CSV table of C-alpha atoms in Angstrom, one decimal:
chain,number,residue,atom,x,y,z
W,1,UNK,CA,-11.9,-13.6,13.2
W,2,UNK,CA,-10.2,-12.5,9.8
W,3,UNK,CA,-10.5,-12.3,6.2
W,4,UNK,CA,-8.1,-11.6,4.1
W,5,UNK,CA,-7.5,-10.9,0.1
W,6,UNK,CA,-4.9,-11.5,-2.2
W,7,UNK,CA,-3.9,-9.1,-5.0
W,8,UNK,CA,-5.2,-10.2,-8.2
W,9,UNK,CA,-1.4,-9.9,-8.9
W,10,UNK,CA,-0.4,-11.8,-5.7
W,11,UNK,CA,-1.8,-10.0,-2.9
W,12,UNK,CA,-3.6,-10.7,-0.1
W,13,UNK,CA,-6.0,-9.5,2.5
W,14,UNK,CA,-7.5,-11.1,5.3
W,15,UNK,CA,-10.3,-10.2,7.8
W,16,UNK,CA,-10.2,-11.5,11.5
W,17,UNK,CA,-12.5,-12.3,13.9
W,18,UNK,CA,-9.5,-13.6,12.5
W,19,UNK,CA,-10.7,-13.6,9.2
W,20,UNK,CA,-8.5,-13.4,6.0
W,21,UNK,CA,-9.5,-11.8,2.5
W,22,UNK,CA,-7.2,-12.5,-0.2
W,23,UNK,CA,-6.5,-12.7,-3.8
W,24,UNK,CA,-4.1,-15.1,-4.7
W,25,UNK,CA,-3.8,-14.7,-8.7
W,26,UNK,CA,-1.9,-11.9,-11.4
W,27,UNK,CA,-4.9,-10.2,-12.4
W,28,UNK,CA,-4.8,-8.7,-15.8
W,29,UNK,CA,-5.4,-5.3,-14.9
W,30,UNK,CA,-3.3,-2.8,-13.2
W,31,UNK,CA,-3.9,-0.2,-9.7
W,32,UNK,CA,-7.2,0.8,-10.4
W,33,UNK,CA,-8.3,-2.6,-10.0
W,34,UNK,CA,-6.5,-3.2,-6.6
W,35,UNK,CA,-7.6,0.1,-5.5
W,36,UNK,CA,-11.0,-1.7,-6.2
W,37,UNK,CA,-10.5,-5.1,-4.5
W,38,UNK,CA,-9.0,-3.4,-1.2
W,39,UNK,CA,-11.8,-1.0,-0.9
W,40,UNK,CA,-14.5,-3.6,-1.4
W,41,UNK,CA,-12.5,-5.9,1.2
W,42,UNK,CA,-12.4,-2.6,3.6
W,43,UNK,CA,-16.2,-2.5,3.3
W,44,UNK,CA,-16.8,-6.2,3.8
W,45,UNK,CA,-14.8,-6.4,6.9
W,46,UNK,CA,-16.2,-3.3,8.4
W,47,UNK,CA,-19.6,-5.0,7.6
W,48,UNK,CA,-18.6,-8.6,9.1
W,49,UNK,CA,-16.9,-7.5,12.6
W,50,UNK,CA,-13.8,-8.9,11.5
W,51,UNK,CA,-10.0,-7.9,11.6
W,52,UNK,CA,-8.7,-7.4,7.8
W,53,UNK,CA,-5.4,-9.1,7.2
W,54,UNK,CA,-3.1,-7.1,4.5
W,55,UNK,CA,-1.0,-9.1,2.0
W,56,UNK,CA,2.7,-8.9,2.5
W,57,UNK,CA,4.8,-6.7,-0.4
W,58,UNK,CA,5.2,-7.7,-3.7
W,59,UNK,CA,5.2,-7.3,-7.0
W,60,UNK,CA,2.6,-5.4,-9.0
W,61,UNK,CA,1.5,-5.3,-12.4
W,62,UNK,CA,2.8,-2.1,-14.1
W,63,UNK,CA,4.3,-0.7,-10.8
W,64,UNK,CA,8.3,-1.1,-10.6
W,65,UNK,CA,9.4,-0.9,-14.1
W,66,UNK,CA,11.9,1.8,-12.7
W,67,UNK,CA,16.0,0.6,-12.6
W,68,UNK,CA,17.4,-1.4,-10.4
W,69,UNK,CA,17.7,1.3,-7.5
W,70,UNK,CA,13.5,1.7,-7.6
W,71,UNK,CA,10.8,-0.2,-5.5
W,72,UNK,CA,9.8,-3.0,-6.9
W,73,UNK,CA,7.9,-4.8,-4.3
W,74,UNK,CA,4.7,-3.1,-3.0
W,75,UNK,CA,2.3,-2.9,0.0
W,76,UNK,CA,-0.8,-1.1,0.7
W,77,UNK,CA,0.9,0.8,3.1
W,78,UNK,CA,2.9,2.6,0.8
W,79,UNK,CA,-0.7,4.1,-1.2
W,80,UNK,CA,-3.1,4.3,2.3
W,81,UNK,CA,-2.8,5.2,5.7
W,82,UNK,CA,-4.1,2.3,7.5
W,83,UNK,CA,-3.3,3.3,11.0
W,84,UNK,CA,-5.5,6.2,9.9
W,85,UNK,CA,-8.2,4.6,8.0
W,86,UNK,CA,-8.3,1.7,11.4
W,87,UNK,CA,-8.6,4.6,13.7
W,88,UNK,CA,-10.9,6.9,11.9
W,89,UNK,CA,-13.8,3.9,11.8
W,90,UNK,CA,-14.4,1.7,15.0
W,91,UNK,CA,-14.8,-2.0,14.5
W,92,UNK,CA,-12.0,-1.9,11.9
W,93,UNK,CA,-8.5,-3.7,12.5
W,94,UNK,CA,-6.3,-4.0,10.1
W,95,UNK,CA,-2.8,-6.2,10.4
W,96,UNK,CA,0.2,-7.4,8.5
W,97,UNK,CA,0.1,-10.4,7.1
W,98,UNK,CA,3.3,-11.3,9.4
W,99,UNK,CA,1.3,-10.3,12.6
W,100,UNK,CA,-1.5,-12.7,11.1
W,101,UNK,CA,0.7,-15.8,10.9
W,102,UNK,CA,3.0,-15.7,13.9
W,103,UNK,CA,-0.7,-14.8,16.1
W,104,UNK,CA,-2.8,-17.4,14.0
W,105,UNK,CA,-0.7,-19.9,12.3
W,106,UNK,CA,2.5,-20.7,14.6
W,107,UNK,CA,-0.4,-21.2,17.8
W,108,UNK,CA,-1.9,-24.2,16.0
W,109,UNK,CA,-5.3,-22.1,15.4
W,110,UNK,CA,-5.2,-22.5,11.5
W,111,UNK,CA,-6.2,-26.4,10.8
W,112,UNK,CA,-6.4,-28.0,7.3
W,113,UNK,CA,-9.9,-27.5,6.0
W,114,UNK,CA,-9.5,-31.5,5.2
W,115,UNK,CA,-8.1,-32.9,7.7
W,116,UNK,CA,-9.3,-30.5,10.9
W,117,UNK,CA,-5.2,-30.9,12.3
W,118,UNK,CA,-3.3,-28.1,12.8
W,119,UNK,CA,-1.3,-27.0,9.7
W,120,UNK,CA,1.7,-24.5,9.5
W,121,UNK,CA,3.0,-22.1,6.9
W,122,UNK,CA,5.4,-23.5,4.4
W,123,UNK,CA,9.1,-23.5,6.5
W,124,UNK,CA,7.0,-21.6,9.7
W,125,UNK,CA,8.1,-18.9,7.7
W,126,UNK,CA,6.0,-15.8,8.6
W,127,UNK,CA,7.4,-12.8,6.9
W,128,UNK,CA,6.8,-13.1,3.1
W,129,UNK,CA,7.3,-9.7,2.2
W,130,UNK,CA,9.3,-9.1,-0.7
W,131,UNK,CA,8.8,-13.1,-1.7
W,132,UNK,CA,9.4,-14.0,-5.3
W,133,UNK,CA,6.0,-15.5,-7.4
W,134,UNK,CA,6.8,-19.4,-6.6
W,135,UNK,CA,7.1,-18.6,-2.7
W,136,UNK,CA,3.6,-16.3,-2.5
W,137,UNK,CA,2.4,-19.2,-4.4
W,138,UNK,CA,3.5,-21.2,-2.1
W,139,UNK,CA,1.7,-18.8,0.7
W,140,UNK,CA,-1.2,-18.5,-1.5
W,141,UNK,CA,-2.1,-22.2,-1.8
W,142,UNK,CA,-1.6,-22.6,1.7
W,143,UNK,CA,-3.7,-20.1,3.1
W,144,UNK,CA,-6.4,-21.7,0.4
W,145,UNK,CA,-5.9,-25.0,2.3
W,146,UNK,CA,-6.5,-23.6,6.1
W,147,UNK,CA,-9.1,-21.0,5.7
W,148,UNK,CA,-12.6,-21.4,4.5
W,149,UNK,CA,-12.6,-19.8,0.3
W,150,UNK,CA,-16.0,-18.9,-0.9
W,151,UNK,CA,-16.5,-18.3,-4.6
W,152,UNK,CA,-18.3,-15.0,-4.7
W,153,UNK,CA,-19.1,-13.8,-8.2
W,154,UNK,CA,-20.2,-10.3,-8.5
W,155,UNK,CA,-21.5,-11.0,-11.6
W,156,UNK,CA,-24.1,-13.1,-10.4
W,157,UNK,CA,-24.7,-12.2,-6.8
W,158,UNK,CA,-24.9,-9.4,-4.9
W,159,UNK,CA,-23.2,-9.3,-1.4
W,160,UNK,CA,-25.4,-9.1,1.4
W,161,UNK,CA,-25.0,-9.4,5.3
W,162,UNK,CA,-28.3,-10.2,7.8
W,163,UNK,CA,-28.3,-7.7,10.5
W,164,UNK,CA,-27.6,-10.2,13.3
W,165,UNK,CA,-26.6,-14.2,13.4
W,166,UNK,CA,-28.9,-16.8,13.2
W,167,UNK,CA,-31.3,-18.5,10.1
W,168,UNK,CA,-34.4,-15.9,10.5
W,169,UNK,CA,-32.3,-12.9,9.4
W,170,UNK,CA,-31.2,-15.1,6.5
W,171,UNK,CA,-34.4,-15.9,5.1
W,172,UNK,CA,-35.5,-12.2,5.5
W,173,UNK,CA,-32.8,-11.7,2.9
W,174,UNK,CA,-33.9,-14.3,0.2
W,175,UNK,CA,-37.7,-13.3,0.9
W,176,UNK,CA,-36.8,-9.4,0.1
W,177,UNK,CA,-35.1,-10.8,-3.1
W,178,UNK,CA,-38.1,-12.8,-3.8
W,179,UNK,CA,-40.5,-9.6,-3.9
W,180,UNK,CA,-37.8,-7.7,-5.5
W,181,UNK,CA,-37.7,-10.2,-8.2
W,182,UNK,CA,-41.6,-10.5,-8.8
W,183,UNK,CA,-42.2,-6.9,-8.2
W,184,UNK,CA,-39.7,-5.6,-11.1
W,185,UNK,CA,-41.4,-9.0,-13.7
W,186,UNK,CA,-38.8,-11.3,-13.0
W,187,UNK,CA,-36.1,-9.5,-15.3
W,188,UNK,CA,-33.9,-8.2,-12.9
W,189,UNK,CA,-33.3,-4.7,-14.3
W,190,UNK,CA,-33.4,-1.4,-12.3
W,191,UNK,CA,-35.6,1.5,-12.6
W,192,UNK,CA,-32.8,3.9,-14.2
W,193,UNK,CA,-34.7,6.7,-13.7
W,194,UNK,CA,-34.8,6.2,-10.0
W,195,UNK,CA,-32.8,8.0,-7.7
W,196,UNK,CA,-29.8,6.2,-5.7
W,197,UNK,CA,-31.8,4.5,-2.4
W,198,UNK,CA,-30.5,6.2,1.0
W,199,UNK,CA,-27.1,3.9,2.2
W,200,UNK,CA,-29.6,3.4,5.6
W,201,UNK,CA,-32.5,2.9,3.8
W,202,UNK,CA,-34.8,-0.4,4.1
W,203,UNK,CA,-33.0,-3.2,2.6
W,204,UNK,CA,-35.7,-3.6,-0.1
W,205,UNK,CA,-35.0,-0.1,-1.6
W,206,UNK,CA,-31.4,-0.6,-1.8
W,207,UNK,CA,-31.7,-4.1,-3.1
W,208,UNK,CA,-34.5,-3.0,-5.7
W,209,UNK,CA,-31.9,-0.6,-7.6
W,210,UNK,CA,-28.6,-2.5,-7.4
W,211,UNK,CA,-30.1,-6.2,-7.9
W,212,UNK,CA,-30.5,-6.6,-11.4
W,213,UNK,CA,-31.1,-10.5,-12.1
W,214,UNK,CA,-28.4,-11.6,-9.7
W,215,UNK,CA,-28.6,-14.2,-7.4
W,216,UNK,CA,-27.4,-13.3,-3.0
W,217,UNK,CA,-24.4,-14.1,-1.8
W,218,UNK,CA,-24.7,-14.0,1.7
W,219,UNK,CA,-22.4,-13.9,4.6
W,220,UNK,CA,-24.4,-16.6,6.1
W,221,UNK,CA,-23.9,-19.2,9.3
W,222,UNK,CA,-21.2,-20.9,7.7
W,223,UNK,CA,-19.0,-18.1,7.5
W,224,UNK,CA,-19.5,-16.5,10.4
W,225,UNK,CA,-18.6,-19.4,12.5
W,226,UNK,CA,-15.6,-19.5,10.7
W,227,UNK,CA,-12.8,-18.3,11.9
W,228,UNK,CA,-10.6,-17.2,8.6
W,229,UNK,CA,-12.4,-16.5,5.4
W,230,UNK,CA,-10.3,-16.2,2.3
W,231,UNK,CA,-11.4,-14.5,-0.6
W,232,UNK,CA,-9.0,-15.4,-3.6
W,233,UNK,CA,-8.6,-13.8,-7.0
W,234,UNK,CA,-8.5,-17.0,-9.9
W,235,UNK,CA,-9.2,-15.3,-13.4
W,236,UNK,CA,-10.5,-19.1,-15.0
W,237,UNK,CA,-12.6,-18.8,-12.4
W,238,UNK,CA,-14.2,-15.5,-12.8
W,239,UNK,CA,-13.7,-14.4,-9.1
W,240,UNK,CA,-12.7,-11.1,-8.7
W,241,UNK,CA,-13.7,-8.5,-6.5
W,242,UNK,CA,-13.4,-6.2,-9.1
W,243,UNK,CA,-16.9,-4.3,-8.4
W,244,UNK,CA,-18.5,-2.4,-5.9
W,245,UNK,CA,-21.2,-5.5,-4.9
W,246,UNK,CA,-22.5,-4.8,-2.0
């Protein structure tokens, strides 16, 4: 399985099982917020089991301003080591967008959300790197048309994944944010004067401090039978993975 993202600037990512994460809009900021987005995709693929599909080189906001003779189109591979950061955590696999397509797309395995037939990439065209806005858009709006695009807020939910499959471990989640909720008088807001809750502590402690009055958004039976999830970047929307949410 994948997912991927796109660059709120025109990137994308993707986790497998295949799985794709992506964010498929400009966003208005600059690196710091795709630094943000491809760390919190990193963490949710890691967390999910699934392979984490990398947008294809392009353009990014503020980056390439230089003459004519400097880079203008951009990867993460040119900031990280991803063989490195693939290697150094087991369960993580991370691959090109090109990889994705000519594995995924070209076999027939990617099917119109709509229709359920098999749907290909615009021209079977599979490397994109270096593609000018109207053809990622082009890219974009397909891979919004074959993968399954929830509309995670972190805003208003905080990301959380059951420890195993199935509906019990689900409803464990929204019971623990029920007591949360009544525990802390319905208002949502943390104790600030508690100390940050151990990363393997119970559940309860960490969703206590980092809850607020947000809602759950779950990685729940839907997505993990599917096999591509797309997270997009839309600014009218208000998605944007522009948070540490998890």
């Amino acid at each position: 399985m994948h997912i991927s993202f796109s660059f709120c600037y025109s990137q994308m990512l993707f986790f497998s099982c295949i799985v794709t994460m992506k964010h498929d809009k400009a966003d208005g900021g600059g690196w710091n917020n795709i630094r943000m987005a491809m760390e919190t995709v990193v963490v949710m693929a890691h967390a999910t089991g699934r392979t984490l599909v990398m947008p294809p080189q392009q353009r990014m906001y503020l980056l390439g301003r230089g003459t004519k003779e400097h880079k203008k189109h951009f990867g993460f591979a040119d900031f990280y080591h991803l063989e490195s950061l693939s290697d150094e955590h087991r369960g993580l696999e991370i691959i090109t967008m090109e990889e994705f397509l000519k594995r995924e797309a070209l076999t027939g395995n990617l099917r119109n959300s709509t229709t359920g037939m098999p749907q290909f990439p615009p021209g079977n065209r599979t490397k994109w790197d270096g593609g000018n806005k109207d053809e990622i858009t082009q890219l974009k709006e397909y891979l919004r048309e074959v993968t399954l695009t929830p509309f995670w807020k972190p805003d208003r939910c905080m990301a959380a994944f059951p420890s195993s499959s199935g509906p019990a471990e689900i409803a464990k989640l929204h019971s623990i944010r029920e007591d949360v909720m009544s525990n802390i008088g319905g208002n949502g807001m943390e104790n600030k004067k508690q100390s940050p809750p151990d990363v393997l502590g119970p559940a309860v402690d960490r969703m206590r401090q980092n809850l607020l009055d947000r809602d759950l958004c779950i990685y729940d039976e839907e997505m993990q039978a599917a096999p591509v999830i797309h997270f997009m970047c839309y600014h009218k929307m208000r998605v944007r993975l522009l948070v540490h949410f998890y």
